[in-house]
Amino acid sequence: TEDDFNNLFICENLKRLRLAHNLTTTHVANVIKKSRQGYLNYENGSREIGIHDLIKLSQFYGVSIDHITGNPFSSRNKNTLAFRTY
């Protein structure tokens, strides 16, 4: 389903961001005040990440929530959409 695809995308992005910053799962878990296993559940898709943790991680990594979630309608992409009204 689309929700499963979105969750998989988020999981992959969380891992990609962590590895790009050479961080351990323990370090990132501490940032969002979760256990290591709790954070790993986000990365492996066992648990859906909540908005509060998304906000913490986006601030920590210096990226938008849209970057983490892969939202195609982020503010950066809004200018590329054209709607015609009659």
Tab-separated table of C-alpha atoms in Angstrom:
chain	number	residue	atom	x	y	z
A	1	THR	CA	0.000	0.000	0.000
A	2	GLU	CA	0.987	3.648	-0.256
A	3	ASP	CA	1.371	3.929	3.524
A	4	ASP	CA	3.798	1.002	3.536
A	5	PHE	CA	5.803	2.620	0.747
A	6	ASN	CA	5.939	5.946	2.606
A	7	ASN	CA	7.025	4.233	5.826
A	8	LEU	CA	9.756	2.344	3.956
A	9	PHE	CA	10.946	5.615	2.417
A	10	ILE	CA	11.124	7.240	5.861
A	11	CYS	CA	13.017	4.248	7.291
A	12	GLU	CA	15.577	4.384	4.508
A	13	ASN	CA	16.000	8.141	4.879
A	14	LEU	CA	16.524	7.889	8.634
A	15	LYS	CA	19.269	5.338	8.117
A	16	ARG	CA	20.799	7.294	5.222
A	17	LEU	CA	20.936	10.489	7.300
A	18	ARG	CA	22.456	8.701	10.285
A	19	LEU	CA	25.145	7.030	8.191
A	20	ALA	CA	25.893	10.240	6.270
A	21	HIS	CA	26.681	11.878	9.612
A	22	ASN	CA	28.706	8.866	10.836
A	23	LEU	CA	26.449	8.413	13.853
A	24	THR	CA	25.533	5.324	15.813
A	25	THR	CA	21.964	4.299	16.479
A	26	THR	CA	22.681	4.853	20.173
A	27	HIS	CA	23.701	8.466	19.543
A	28	VAL	CA	20.586	9.251	17.509
A	29	ALA	CA	18.386	7.457	20.047
A	30	ASN	CA	19.813	9.676	22.782
A	31	VAL	CA	19.037	12.790	20.723
A	32	ILE	CA	15.334	11.904	20.610
A	33	LYS	CA	15.337	10.420	24.117
A	34	LYS	CA	14.472	6.879	23.028
A	35	SER	CA	16.128	3.578	23.735
A	36	ARG	CA	18.457	2.270	21.046
A	37	GLN	CA	15.889	-0.432	20.236
A	38	GLY	CA	13.128	2.175	20.080
A	39	TYR	CA	15.068	4.126	17.480
A	40	LEU	CA	15.976	0.956	15.573
A	41	ASN	CA	12.260	0.201	15.328
A	42	TYR	CA	11.930	3.417	13.315
A	43	GLU	CA	14.820	2.529	11.015
A	44	ASN	CA	13.632	-1.015	10.363
A	45	GLY	CA	9.966	-0.081	10.004
A	46	SER	CA	8.686	-2.007	13.007
A	47	ARG	CA	7.217	1.184	14.415
A	48	GLU	CA	5.919	4.307	12.704
A	49	ILE	CA	7.706	7.474	13.767
A	50	GLY	CA	5.628	10.170	15.425
A	51	ILE	CA	5.600	13.843	14.551
A	52	HIS	CA	7.501	14.891	17.693
A	53	ASP	CA	10.426	12.617	16.869
A	54	LEU	CA	10.316	13.715	13.222
A	55	ILE	CA	10.621	17.319	14.374
A	56	LYS	CA	13.536	16.503	16.690
A	57	LEU	CA	15.373	14.613	13.946
A	58	SER	CA	14.757	17.258	11.289
A	59	GLN	CA	16.168	19.910	13.623
A	60	PHE	CA	19.098	17.696	14.597
A	61	TYR	CA	20.054	16.940	10.991
A	62	GLY	CA	19.190	20.420	9.718
A	63	VAL	CA	16.725	19.166	7.122
A	64	SER	CA	13.000	19.618	6.642
A	65	ILE	CA	10.446	17.044	7.691
A	66	ASP	CA	9.560	16.863	3.996
A	67	HIS	CA	13.133	15.786	3.297
A	68	ILE	CA	12.799	12.898	5.752
A	69	THR	CA	9.320	11.849	4.655
A	70	GLY	CA	9.864	12.396	0.944
A	71	ASN	CA	6.800	14.624	0.646
A	72	PRO	CA	6.493	15.502	-3.058
A	73	PHE	CA	4.421	18.585	-2.197
A	74	SER	CA	7.010	20.301	-0.059
A	75	SER	CA	7.243	24.087	-0.222
A	76	ARG	CA	10.299	23.764	-2.430
A	77	ASN	CA	8.245	21.908	-5.046
A	78	LYS	CA	5.096	24.041	-4.848
A	79	ASN	CA	6.464	26.469	-7.403
A	80	THR	CA	6.673	23.699	-9.976
A	81	LEU	CA	2.971	22.915	-9.716
A	82	ALA	CA	0.668	24.912	-11.930
A	83	PHE	CA	-3.077	25.029	-11.462
A	84	ARG	CA	-5.355	26.627	-13.981
A	85	THR	CA	-8.633	28.124	-12.810
A	86	TYR	CA	-11.499	29.145	-15.047
